[in-house]
Amino acid sequence: MIAAFERLVQPLLHALDPEDAHALTLKLLKFAPLLPAARDDARLAVRAFGLNFPNPVGMAAGFDKNAEVPDALFRLGFGFVEVGTITPRPQAGNPRPRIFRLDADGGVINRLGFNSQGADAVLKRLAARADAGGIVGINVGANKDSPDRVADYVALIERFASVASYVTVNVSSPNTPGLRALQQATALDDLLARVVDARERVAPNAGPTPVLLKIAPDLSLAELDDVVGIARSRRVDGMIVGNTTLARPPSLRETKLAGEAGGLSGRPLLAFATRMLAETYVRVEGVFPLIGAGGIDSGAAALAKIRAGATLLQLYSALVFRGLGLVAEIKSALVAALERDRLDSLAELVGADAAAVTAEPWPA
Ligand SMILES: Cc1cc2nc3c(=O)[nH]c(=O)nc-3n(C[C@H](O)[C@H](O)[C@H](O)COP(=O)(O)O)c2cc1C
């Protein structure tokens, strides 16, 4: 049913401006009479951060910024959904146009700048579905004009902990000036100390809320050393590697669009983000699990991420080019890989290639 629906809708969506296409997709998902997803193969189940994921394929942050369609996404087969980035107060983000499709490259450049309906609106929506189940992560960020960005993260954790399966601290969006500076060692240590403290403070009422850190793929390896060291010492529950890149690989074919400011995602990010994932995996030494994101557009790419060190996966951009059927395709490919190697769970593949990947020449 999803496939037939998409054959009709995909050409229409592609003819629209990318942001209009996205808004229409959200509307369709809100009102489409979707049947519950088929039960996942038990071998795809993943346990991480104290949570039981039915499968490892997650919707990355940015698709459902305001928590409008998490339940539709579960019906499409996602194993978890990360909503947000949410900012404390509503904000419009940057002027349009601010999303660009690099069709020939399978890439996207966005400079949305945290357009968010704000905490009140999103919290109301999440509270209304609180008993619906499914793993919903909440990705939080700071308002652009905030006088105290750390206080924004703390306030959002306090407010969302009770409705969040986990919270992601997003310090890696390239589209809020200065935000990425929070990845710098002293700033990050202070931020994570206060975030984890807030989590502990609300735990008696909200329950345990895993805290994840989402990083940019553009960190130097020396910076990554610091970031992982601090994440470990502050006892975060996991990391997401990673966000969009400011880099513009010379291989990009859409040379005119490549000049647009913003973060690049999708296929051109795959090799680079997978390398950063493996570099992170070898530094984390199994202390906490990683979510791999960046350019996953096939079963093979998903498997490469797991073998590079990802316990869980997230994707967004490839859905624009390949459609929502990609989720089922990836899950089938993962089951096939398990059968090929006669394995009972994906856990046995996590990080199998990490050392080899970090020994390769740096991806161009
Ligand atoms: C249009 C768009 C909006 C995004 N918005 C956010 C966001 O609000 N917060 C965030 O942490 N990541 C955001 N991302 C980054 C994605 O979550 C993901 O980390 C990145 O796109 C790499 O995955 P992909 O190549 O599968 O898209 C956004 C990506 C795109 C394409």
mmCIF file of C-alpha atoms and ligand atoms in Angstrom:
data_model
loop_
_atom_site.group_PDB
_atom_site.id
_atom_site.type_symbol
_atom_site.label_atom_id
_atom_site.label_comp_id
_atom_site.label_asym_id
_atom_site.label_seq_id
_atom_site.Cartn_x
_atom_site.Cartn_y
_atom_site.Cartn_z
ATOM 1 C CA MET A 1 0.000 0.000 0.000
ATOM 2 C CA ILE A 2 2.826 2.373 0.876
ATOM 3 C CA ALA A 3 4.524 1.575 -2.441
ATOM 4 C CA ALA A 4 1.395 2.238 -4.515
ATOM 5 C CA PHE A 5 0.717 5.469 -2.643
ATOM 6 C CA GLU A 6 4.249 6.643 -3.196
ATOM 7 C CA ARG A 7 4.218 5.919 -6.921
ATOM 8 C CA LEU A 8 1.401 8.434 -7.149
ATOM 9 C CA VAL A 9 2.717 11.028 -4.749
ATOM 10 C CA GLN A 10 6.503 11.004 -5.237
ATOM 11 C CA PRO A 11 6.535 12.749 -8.675
ATOM 12 C CA LEU A 12 4.224 15.441 -7.331
ATOM 13 C CA LEU A 13 6.409 16.021 -4.285
ATOM 14 C CA HIS A 14 9.481 16.265 -6.476
ATOM 15 C CA ALA A 15 7.856 18.940 -8.628
ATOM 16 C CA LEU A 16 7.299 21.148 -5.580
ATOM 17 C CA ASP A 17 9.670 23.455 -3.747
ATOM 18 C CA PRO A 18 11.424 21.216 -1.132
ATOM 19 C CA GLU A 19 9.888 22.956 1.862
ATOM 20 C CA ASP A 20 6.370 22.881 0.361
ATOM 21 C CA ALA A 21 6.883 19.187 -0.430
ATOM 22 C CA HIS A 22 7.863 18.558 3.172
ATOM 23 C CA ALA A 23 4.815 20.403 4.525
ATOM 24 C CA LEU A 24 2.541 18.406 2.198
ATOM 25 C CA THR A 25 4.183 15.127 3.259
ATOM 26 C CA LEU A 26 3.475 15.943 6.914
ATOM 27 C CA LYS A 27 -0.163 16.702 6.058
ATOM 28 C CA LEU A 28 -0.547 13.439 4.135
ATOM 29 C CA LEU A 29 0.987 11.476 7.002
ATOM 30 C CA LYS A 30 -1.306 13.168 9.486
ATOM 31 C CA PHE A 31 -4.444 12.165 7.634
ATOM 32 C CA ALA A 32 -3.451 8.958 5.783
ATOM 33 C CA PRO A 33 -5.341 5.905 7.080
ATOM 34 C CA LEU A 34 -2.193 3.867 7.701
ATOM 35 C CA LEU A 35 -2.436 0.334 9.044
ATOM 36 C CA PRO A 36 -0.215 -0.663 11.970
ATOM 37 C CA ALA A 37 3.225 -1.842 10.840
ATOM 38 C CA ALA A 38 3.847 -5.569 10.522
ATOM 39 C CA ARG A 39 5.712 -7.052 13.476
ATOM 40 C CA ASP A 40 9.484 -6.806 13.000
ATOM 41 C CA ASP A 41 11.702 -9.868 12.765
ATOM 42 C CA ALA A 42 12.817 -10.589 16.348
ATOM 43 C CA ARG A 43 16.456 -10.584 15.224
ATOM 44 C CA LEU A 44 16.196 -6.843 14.446
ATOM 45 C CA ALA A 45 15.408 -5.991 18.084
ATOM 46 C CA VAL A 46 17.981 -3.757 19.774
ATOM 47 C CA ARG A 47 18.416 -2.943 23.448
ATOM 48 C CA ALA A 48 20.164 0.385 24.081
ATOM 49 C CA PHE A 49 20.031 3.142 26.733
ATOM 50 C CA GLY A 50 17.759 0.853 28.761
ATOM 51 C CA LEU A 51 15.154 0.899 25.950
ATOM 52 C CA ASN A 52 13.871 -1.936 23.749
ATOM 53 C CA PHE A 53 13.828 -0.937 20.066
ATOM 54 C CA PRO A 54 11.797 -3.229 17.750
ATOM 55 C CA ASN A 55 14.234 -2.435 14.930
ATOM 56 C CA PRO A 56 17.258 -0.125 14.597
ATOM 57 C CA VAL A 57 15.938 2.188 11.848
ATOM 58 C CA GLY A 58 15.043 5.622 13.235
ATOM 59 C CA MET A 59 13.687 8.828 11.750
ATOM 60 C CA ALA A 60 16.355 11.500 12.222
ATOM 61 C CA ALA A 61 15.635 14.875 13.803
ATOM 62 C CA GLY A 62 14.392 17.613 11.500
ATOM 63 C CA PHE A 63 11.671 15.674 9.680
ATOM 64 C CA ASP A 64 9.065 16.013 12.432
ATOM 65 C CA LYS A 65 10.312 19.103 14.227
ATOM 66 C CA ASN A 66 7.048 19.702 16.079
ATOM 67 C CA ALA A 67 5.966 16.128 16.897
ATOM 68 C CA GLU A 68 3.036 16.156 14.473
ATOM 69 C CA VAL A 69 3.348 12.640 13.054
ATOM 70 C CA PRO A 70 5.342 10.247 15.292
ATOM 71 C CA ASP A 71 2.589 7.632 15.262
ATOM 72 C CA ALA A 72 2.292 7.685 11.464
ATOM 73 C CA LEU A 73 6.054 7.126 11.291
ATOM 74 C CA PHE A 74 5.771 4.071 13.558
ATOM 75 C CA ARG A 75 3.107 2.735 11.196
ATOM 76 C CA LEU A 76 5.554 3.148 8.325
ATOM 77 C CA GLY A 77 7.937 0.811 10.146
ATOM 78 C CA PHE A 78 10.409 3.067 11.912
ATOM 79 C CA GLY A 79 11.818 1.537 15.099
ATOM 80 C CA PHE A 80 12.038 4.958 16.757
ATOM 81 C CA VAL A 81 11.387 8.593 15.973
ATOM 82 C CA GLU A 82 13.385 11.628 17.041
ATOM 83 C CA VAL A 83 11.276 14.792 17.040
ATOM 84 C CA GLY A 84 12.691 18.336 17.081
ATOM 85 C CA THR A 85 14.888 20.233 17.210
ATOM 86 C CA ILE A 86 12.609 22.006 19.676
ATOM 87 C CA THR A 87 13.516 25.456 21.019
ATOM 88 C CA PRO A 88 12.027 26.877 24.253
ATOM 89 C CA ARG A 89 10.197 29.746 22.550
ATOM 90 C CA PRO A 90 8.679 29.595 19.055
ATOM 91 C CA GLN A 91 10.933 30.968 16.329
ATOM 92 C CA ALA A 92 10.604 31.274 12.554
ATOM 93 C CA GLY A 93 14.113 30.259 11.505
ATOM 94 C CA ASN A 94 15.883 31.718 8.467
ATOM 95 C CA PRO A 95 14.127 33.283 5.448
ATOM 96 C CA ARG A 96 13.063 30.999 2.589
ATOM 97 C CA PRO A 97 14.316 29.446 0.390
ATOM 98 C CA ARG A 98 16.282 27.454 2.945
ATOM 99 C CA ILE A 99 16.141 23.829 1.744
ATOM 100 C CA PHE A 100 17.820 22.790 -1.520
ATOM 101 C CA ARG A 101 17.653 19.388 -3.208
ATOM 102 C CA LEU A 102 20.870 18.357 -4.958
ATOM 103 C CA ASP A 103 19.148 15.822 -7.217
ATOM 104 C CA ALA A 104 22.192 14.643 -9.168
ATOM 105 C CA ASP A 105 24.050 13.993 -5.898
ATOM 106 C CA GLY A 106 21.252 12.564 -3.754
ATOM 107 C CA GLY A 107 22.030 15.347 -1.297
ATOM 108 C CA VAL A 108 20.212 18.109 0.560
ATOM 109 C CA ILE A 109 21.465 21.457 1.840
ATOM 110 C CA ASN A 110 19.387 23.089 4.570
ATOM 111 C CA ARG A 111 19.734 26.284 6.551
ATOM 112 C CA LEU A 112 16.389 26.169 8.334
ATOM 113 C CA GLY A 113 17.855 27.602 11.542
ATOM 114 C CA PHE A 114 15.691 25.783 14.107
ATOM 115 C CA ASN A 115 12.232 26.777 12.928
ATOM 116 C CA SER A 116 10.199 25.543 15.890
ATOM 117 C CA GLN A 117 6.680 25.969 17.223
ATOM 118 C CA GLY A 118 8.301 26.126 20.662
ATOM 119 C CA ALA A 119 8.096 23.980 23.787
ATOM 120 C CA ASP A 120 4.483 24.678 24.801
ATOM 121 C CA ALA A 121 2.924 23.591 21.501
ATOM 122 C CA VAL A 122 5.102 20.483 21.154
ATOM 123 C CA LEU A 123 4.690 19.421 24.762
ATOM 124 C CA LYS A 124 0.921 19.582 24.435
ATOM 125 C CA ARG A 125 1.019 17.312 21.385
ATOM 126 C CA LEU A 126 3.352 14.804 23.056
ATOM 127 C CA ALA A 127 1.347 14.744 26.274
ATOM 128 C CA ALA A 128 -1.771 13.903 24.235
ATOM 129 C CA ARG A 129 -0.103 10.758 22.833
ATOM 130 C CA ALA A 130 1.840 9.848 25.979
ATOM 131 C CA ASP A 131 0.193 6.424 26.290
ATOM 132 C CA ALA A 132 0.508 5.530 22.594
ATOM 133 C CA GLY A 133 3.857 3.763 23.032
ATOM 134 C CA GLY A 134 6.804 3.724 20.647
ATOM 135 C CA ILE A 135 10.234 5.195 21.301
ATOM 136 C CA VAL A 136 10.094 8.974 20.830
ATOM 137 C CA GLY A 137 13.331 10.879 21.360
ATOM 138 C CA ILE A 138 13.226 14.628 21.874
ATOM 139 C CA ASN A 139 15.956 16.694 20.229
ATOM 140 C CA VAL A 140 16.491 20.018 22.014
ATOM 141 C CA GLY A 141 18.257 23.245 21.035
ATOM 142 C CA ALA A 142 18.609 26.881 22.029
ATOM 143 C CA ASN A 143 16.729 29.911 20.740
ATOM 144 C CA LYS A 144 18.819 32.025 18.369
ATOM 145 C CA ASP A 145 18.434 35.159 20.515
ATOM 146 C CA SER A 146 18.745 33.382 23.868
ATOM 147 C CA PRO A 147 20.833 35.277 26.456
ATOM 148 C CA ASP A 148 21.777 31.935 28.113
ATOM 149 C CA ARG A 149 21.857 28.976 25.748
ATOM 150 C CA VAL A 150 22.811 26.433 28.406
ATOM 151 C CA ALA A 151 19.733 27.478 30.405
ATOM 152 C CA ASP A 152 17.618 26.734 27.296
ATOM 153 C CA TYR A 153 18.839 23.118 27.202
ATOM 154 C CA VAL A 154 18.305 22.710 30.936
ATOM 155 C CA ALA A 155 14.767 24.129 30.753
ATOM 156 C CA LEU A 156 13.829 21.830 27.860
ATOM 157 C CA ILE A 157 15.120 18.744 29.648
ATOM 158 C CA GLU A 158 13.143 19.633 32.746
ATOM 159 C CA ARG A 159 9.989 20.160 30.687
ATOM 160 C CA PHE A 160 10.237 17.195 28.305
ATOM 161 C CA ALA A 161 11.780 14.438 30.422
ATOM 162 C CA SER A 162 8.429 12.942 31.387
ATOM 163 C CA VAL A 163 7.278 12.494 27.748
ATOM 164 C CA ALA A 164 10.685 11.650 26.227
ATOM 165 C CA SER A 165 12.052 8.132 25.694
ATOM 166 C CA TYR A 166 15.411 9.920 25.472
ATOM 167 C CA VAL A 167 16.638 13.492 25.019
ATOM 168 C CA THR A 168 19.221 14.566 22.443
ATOM 169 C CA VAL A 169 21.393 17.582 23.162
ATOM 170 C CA ASN A 170 21.927 19.118 19.747
ATOM 171 C CA VAL A 171 25.054 21.246 19.691
ATOM 172 C CA SER A 172 25.834 20.497 16.067
ATOM 173 C CA SER A 173 23.399 22.429 13.886
ATOM 174 C CA PRO A 174 25.420 24.687 11.594
ATOM 175 C CA ASN A 175 22.499 27.081 11.135
ATOM 176 C CA THR A 176 22.356 28.833 14.516
ATOM 177 C CA PRO A 177 25.393 31.131 14.691
ATOM 178 C CA GLY A 178 27.760 30.107 17.487
ATOM 179 C CA LEU A 179 25.843 26.949 18.477
ATOM 180 C CA ARG A 180 28.618 24.587 17.431
ATOM 181 C CA ALA A 181 30.990 26.385 19.815
ATOM 182 C CA LEU A 182 29.200 24.443 22.562
ATOM 183 C CA GLN A 183 31.215 21.427 21.349
ATOM 184 C CA GLN A 184 34.412 23.143 22.529
ATOM 185 C CA ALA A 185 35.814 21.368 25.614
ATOM 186 C CA THR A 186 35.131 23.819 28.453
ATOM 187 C CA ALA A 187 31.705 24.825 27.125
ATOM 188 C CA LEU A 188 30.690 21.210 26.497
ATOM 189 C CA ASP A 189 31.788 20.056 29.920
ATOM 190 C CA ASP A 190 29.718 22.800 31.574
ATOM 191 C CA LEU A 191 26.698 22.119 29.333
ATOM 192 C CA LEU A 192 26.704 18.359 29.919
ATOM 193 C CA ALA A 193 27.238 18.757 33.655
ATOM 194 C CA ARG A 194 24.164 20.976 33.883
ATOM 195 C CA VAL A 195 22.076 18.853 31.536
ATOM 196 C CA VAL A 196 22.821 15.619 33.397
ATOM 197 C CA ASP A 197 22.179 17.393 36.686
ATOM 198 C CA ALA A 198 18.766 18.560 35.399
ATOM 199 C CA ARG A 199 17.989 15.010 34.303
ATOM 200 C CA GLU A 200 18.802 13.719 37.809
ATOM 201 C CA ARG A 201 16.725 16.455 39.420
ATOM 202 C CA VAL A 202 13.552 15.546 37.514
ATOM 203 C CA ALA A 203 14.098 11.766 37.589
ATOM 204 C CA PRO A 204 12.002 11.148 40.732
ATOM 205 C CA ASN A 205 8.908 12.342 38.830
ATOM 206 C CA ALA A 206 9.866 11.830 35.191
ATOM 207 C CA GLY A 207 11.718 8.526 35.504
ATOM 208 C CA PRO A 208 15.150 7.850 34.040
ATOM 209 C CA THR A 209 15.705 9.785 30.795
ATOM 210 C CA PRO A 210 18.723 8.818 28.708
ATOM 211 C CA VAL A 211 20.704 11.852 27.478
ATOM 212 C CA LEU A 212 22.388 11.645 24.067
ATOM 213 C CA LEU A 213 24.845 14.084 22.504
ATOM 214 C CA LYS A 214 24.587 14.802 18.765
ATOM 215 C CA ILE A 215 27.829 15.984 17.210
ATOM 216 C CA ALA A 216 28.914 17.533 13.927
ATOM 217 C CA PRO A 217 30.842 15.353 11.502
ATOM 218 C CA ASP A 218 33.201 18.299 10.982
ATOM 219 C CA LEU A 219 35.128 17.983 14.258
ATOM 220 C CA SER A 220 38.887 17.430 14.002
ATOM 221 C CA LEU A 221 40.104 14.172 15.542
ATOM 222 C CA ALA A 222 41.703 16.173 18.376
ATOM 223 C CA GLU A 223 38.332 17.809 19.044
ATOM 224 C CA LEU A 224 36.671 14.393 18.889
ATOM 225 C CA ASP A 225 39.129 13.141 21.540
ATOM 226 C CA ASP A 226 37.937 15.937 23.843
ATOM 227 C CA VAL A 227 34.240 15.488 23.058
ATOM 228 C CA VAL A 228 34.279 11.736 23.686
ATOM 229 C CA GLY A 229 36.351 12.183 26.855
ATOM 230 C CA ILE A 230 33.849 14.693 28.230
ATOM 231 C CA ALA A 231 30.819 12.630 27.162
ATOM 232 C CA ARG A 232 32.329 9.675 29.004
ATOM 233 C CA SER A 233 33.261 11.576 32.134
ATOM 234 C CA ARG A 234 29.842 13.267 32.303
ATOM 235 C CA ARG A 235 28.223 9.872 31.771
ATOM 236 C CA VAL A 236 25.977 10.641 28.826
ATOM 237 C CA ASP A 237 24.038 7.581 27.659
ATOM 238 C CA GLY A 238 25.031 7.725 23.997
ATOM 239 C CA MET A 239 26.054 9.847 21.031
ATOM 240 C CA ILE A 240 24.629 10.521 17.587
ATOM 241 C CA VAL A 241 27.225 10.798 14.812
ATOM 242 C CA GLY A 242 26.192 12.961 13.315
ATOM 243 C CA ASN A 243 24.591 16.081 11.992
ATOM 244 C CA THR A 244 24.933 17.773 8.580
ATOM 245 C CA THR A 245 28.329 18.953 7.292
ATOM 246 C CA LEU A 246 29.591 22.368 6.283
ATOM 247 C CA ALA A 247 32.025 20.656 3.899
ATOM 248 C CA ARG A 248 31.352 20.554 0.165
ATOM 249 C CA PRO A 249 33.024 17.493 -1.346
ATOM 250 C CA PRO A 250 34.614 18.329 -4.727
ATOM 251 C CA SER A 251 32.691 15.400 -6.222
ATOM 252 C CA LEU A 252 29.353 17.275 -5.969
ATOM 253 C CA ARG A 253 27.739 17.540 -9.381
ATOM 254 C CA GLU A 254 25.181 20.216 -8.524
ATOM 255 C CA THR A 255 27.927 22.846 -8.396
ATOM 256 C CA LYS A 256 25.583 25.846 -8.390
ATOM 257 C CA LEU A 257 23.437 24.599 -5.501
ATOM 258 C CA ALA A 258 26.561 23.438 -3.650
ATOM 259 C CA GLY A 259 27.346 27.120 -3.090
ATOM 260 C CA GLU A 260 24.223 27.588 -0.939
ATOM 261 C CA ALA A 261 24.988 28.163 2.744
ATOM 262 C CA GLY A 262 23.855 25.480 5.196
ATOM 263 C CA GLY A 263 24.410 21.880 6.217
ATOM 264 C CA LEU A 264 24.849 19.176 3.583
ATOM 265 C CA SER A 265 23.231 15.762 4.153
ATOM 266 C CA GLY A 266 22.414 12.658 2.152
ATOM 267 C CA ARG A 267 24.608 10.480 -0.042
ATOM 268 C CA PRO A 268 27.567 12.910 -0.290
ATOM 269 C CA LEU A 269 27.860 12.667 3.504
ATOM 270 C CA LEU A 270 27.895 8.858 3.760
ATOM 271 C CA ALA A 271 31.629 8.026 3.581
ATOM 272 C CA PHE A 272 32.657 10.968 5.707
ATOM 273 C CA ALA A 273 30.020 10.480 8.424
ATOM 274 C CA THR A 274 30.732 6.728 8.545
ATOM 275 C CA ARG A 275 34.419 7.475 9.076
ATOM 276 C CA MET A 276 33.601 9.839 11.968
ATOM 277 C CA LEU A 277 31.309 7.175 13.411
ATOM 278 C CA ALA A 278 34.120 4.601 13.395
ATOM 279 C CA GLU A 279 36.538 7.168 14.897
ATOM 280 C CA THR A 280 33.993 7.791 17.659
ATOM 281 C CA TYR A 281 33.392 4.078 18.209
ATOM 282 C CA VAL A 282 37.072 3.316 18.805
ATOM 283 C CA ARG A 283 37.288 6.200 21.301
ATOM 284 C CA VAL A 284 34.115 5.249 23.210
ATOM 285 C CA GLU A 285 35.401 1.694 23.857
ATOM 286 C CA GLY A 286 31.931 0.276 24.329
ATOM 287 C CA VAL A 287 31.050 2.540 27.282
ATOM 288 C CA PHE A 288 27.832 3.679 25.563
ATOM 289 C CA PRO A 289 26.081 2.940 22.243
ATOM 290 C CA LEU A 290 26.147 5.130 19.137
ATOM 291 C CA ILE A 291 23.487 6.122 16.649
ATOM 292 C CA GLY A 292 24.875 6.360 13.114
ATOM 293 C CA ALA A 293 23.385 8.993 10.810
ATOM 294 C CA GLY A 294 24.492 10.565 7.566
ATOM 295 C CA GLY A 295 23.787 9.401 4.044
ATOM 296 C CA ILE A 296 22.071 6.066 4.706
ATOM 297 C CA ASP A 297 20.261 5.372 1.434
ATOM 298 C CA SER A 298 20.307 1.556 1.097
ATOM 299 C CA GLY A 299 20.552 -1.691 3.008
ATOM 300 C CA ALA A 300 24.275 -1.798 2.209
ATOM 301 C CA ALA A 301 24.824 1.694 3.646
ATOM 302 C CA ALA A 302 22.864 0.758 6.782
ATOM 303 C CA LEU A 303 24.946 -2.367 7.258
ATOM 304 C CA ALA A 304 28.167 -0.381 6.732
ATOM 305 C CA LYS A 305 27.102 1.990 9.523
ATOM 306 C CA ILE A 306 26.442 -0.885 11.915
ATOM 307 C CA ARG A 307 29.771 -2.502 11.070
ATOM 308 C CA ALA A 308 31.489 0.886 11.603
ATOM 309 C CA GLY A 309 30.042 1.102 15.135
ATOM 310 C CA ALA A 310 26.353 2.049 15.072
ATOM 311 C CA THR A 311 23.998 0.225 17.423
ATOM 312 C CA LEU A 312 21.093 2.221 15.980
ATOM 313 C CA LEU A 313 20.556 4.144 12.735
ATOM 314 C CA GLN A 314 18.835 7.349 11.709
ATOM 315 C CA LEU A 315 18.026 8.663 8.275
ATOM 316 C CA TYR A 316 16.261 11.548 6.636
ATOM 317 C CA SER A 317 17.596 12.845 3.308
ATOM 318 C CA ALA A 318 17.423 9.578 1.364
ATOM 319 C CA LEU A 319 13.685 9.413 2.055
ATOM 320 C CA VAL A 320 13.336 12.475 -0.194
ATOM 321 C CA PHE A 321 14.872 10.577 -3.120
ATOM 322 C CA ARG A 322 13.978 6.972 -2.393
ATOM 323 C CA GLY A 323 10.622 7.349 -0.643
ATOM 324 C CA LEU A 324 9.383 5.822 2.593
ATOM 325 C CA GLY A 325 9.654 2.272 1.206
ATOM 326 C CA LEU A 326 13.362 2.589 2.002
ATOM 327 C CA VAL A 327 12.646 1.707 5.635
ATOM 328 C CA ALA A 328 11.315 -1.752 4.734
ATOM 329 C CA GLU A 329 14.132 -2.239 2.217
ATOM 330 C CA ILE A 330 16.770 -1.570 4.879
ATOM 331 C CA LYS A 331 15.133 -3.896 7.404
ATOM 332 C CA SER A 332 14.982 -6.719 4.834
ATOM 333 C CA ALA A 333 18.636 -6.190 3.952
ATOM 334 C CA LEU A 334 19.620 -6.380 7.620
ATOM 335 C CA VAL A 335 17.702 -9.620 8.116
ATOM 336 C CA ALA A 336 19.368 -11.022 4.986
ATOM 337 C CA ALA A 337 22.797 -10.080 6.377
ATOM 338 C CA LEU A 338 22.020 -11.874 9.641
ATOM 339 C CA GLU A 339 20.887 -14.967 7.781
ATOM 340 C CA ARG A 340 23.990 -14.928 5.593
ATOM 341 C CA ASP A 341 26.262 -14.923 8.658
ATOM 342 C CA ARG A 342 23.923 -17.159 10.717
ATOM 343 C CA LEU A 343 23.657 -14.554 13.481
ATOM 344 C CA ASP A 344 20.879 -14.077 16.019
ATOM 345 C CA SER A 345 21.192 -10.334 16.488
ATOM 346 C CA LEU A 346 22.695 -7.199 14.999
ATOM 347 C CA ALA A 347 24.690 -6.645 18.191
ATOM 348 C CA GLU A 348 27.199 -9.172 16.881
ATOM 349 C CA LEU A 349 27.978 -6.915 13.893
ATOM 350 C CA VAL A 350 28.298 -3.593 15.721
ATOM 351 C CA GLY A 351 31.798 -2.184 15.222
ATOM 352 C CA ALA A 352 33.090 -5.262 13.378
ATOM 353 C CA ASP A 353 34.772 -2.997 10.806
ATOM 354 C CA ALA A 354 35.564 0.021 13.009
ATOM 355 C CA ALA A 355 39.300 -0.596 13.222
ATOM 356 C CA ALA A 356 39.523 -1.287 9.488
ATOM 357 C CA VAL A 357 37.538 1.851 8.617
ATOM 358 C CA THR A 358 39.793 4.061 10.761
ATOM 359 C CA ALA A 359 42.850 2.647 8.973
ATOM 360 C CA GLU A 360 41.610 3.673 5.512
ATOM 361 C CA PRO A 361 42.758 6.903 3.811
ATOM 362 C CA TRP A 362 40.540 9.839 4.857
ATOM 363 C CA PRO A 363 37.491 9.966 2.552
ATOM 364 C CA ALA A 364 37.765 12.709 -0.099
HETATM 365 C C1 LIG B 1 15.857 19.472 6.155
HETATM 366 C C2 LIG B 1 16.666 18.966 7.317
HETATM 367 C C3 LIG B 1 16.401 19.455 8.597
HETATM 368 C C4 LIG B 1 17.144 18.982 9.687
HETATM 369 N N1 LIG B 1 16.862 19.468 10.942
HETATM 370 C C5 LIG B 1 17.549 18.979 12.002
HETATM 371 C C6 LIG B 1 17.228 19.403 13.317
HETATM 372 O O1 LIG B 1 16.317 20.202 13.544
HETATM 373 N N2 LIG B 1 17.977 18.914 14.349
HETATM 374 C C7 LIG B 1 18.978 18.011 14.158
HETATM 375 O O2 LIG B 1 19.609 17.576 15.124
HETATM 376 N N3 LIG B 1 19.270 17.560 12.917
HETATM 377 C C8 LIG B 1 18.589 18.027 11.850
HETATM 378 N N4 LIG B 1 18.890 17.562 10.596
HETATM 379 C C9 LIG B 1 20.004 16.588 10.439
HETATM 380 C C10 LIG B 1 19.511 15.143 10.398
HETATM 381 O O3 LIG B 1 18.888 14.795 11.607
HETATM 382 C C11 LIG B 1 20.669 14.170 10.129
HETATM 383 O O4 LIG B 1 21.563 14.228 11.227
HETATM 384 C C12 LIG B 1 21.453 14.519 8.863
HETATM 385 O O5 LIG B 1 20.593 15.000 7.858
HETATM 386 C C13 LIG B 1 22.219 13.311 8.313
HETATM 387 O O6 LIG B 1 21.344 12.262 7.957
HETATM 388 P P1 LIG B 1 20.805 12.043 6.436
HETATM 389 O O7 LIG B 1 22.008 12.141 5.534
HETATM 390 O O8 LIG B 1 20.169 10.703 6.435
HETATM 391 O O9 LIG B 1 19.839 13.145 6.175
HETATM 392 C C14 LIG B 1 18.167 18.020 9.489
HETATM 393 C C15 LIG B 1 18.401 17.532 8.197
HETATM 394 C C16 LIG B 1 17.677 17.984 7.119
HETATM 395 C C17 LIG B 1 17.962 17.425 5.758
#
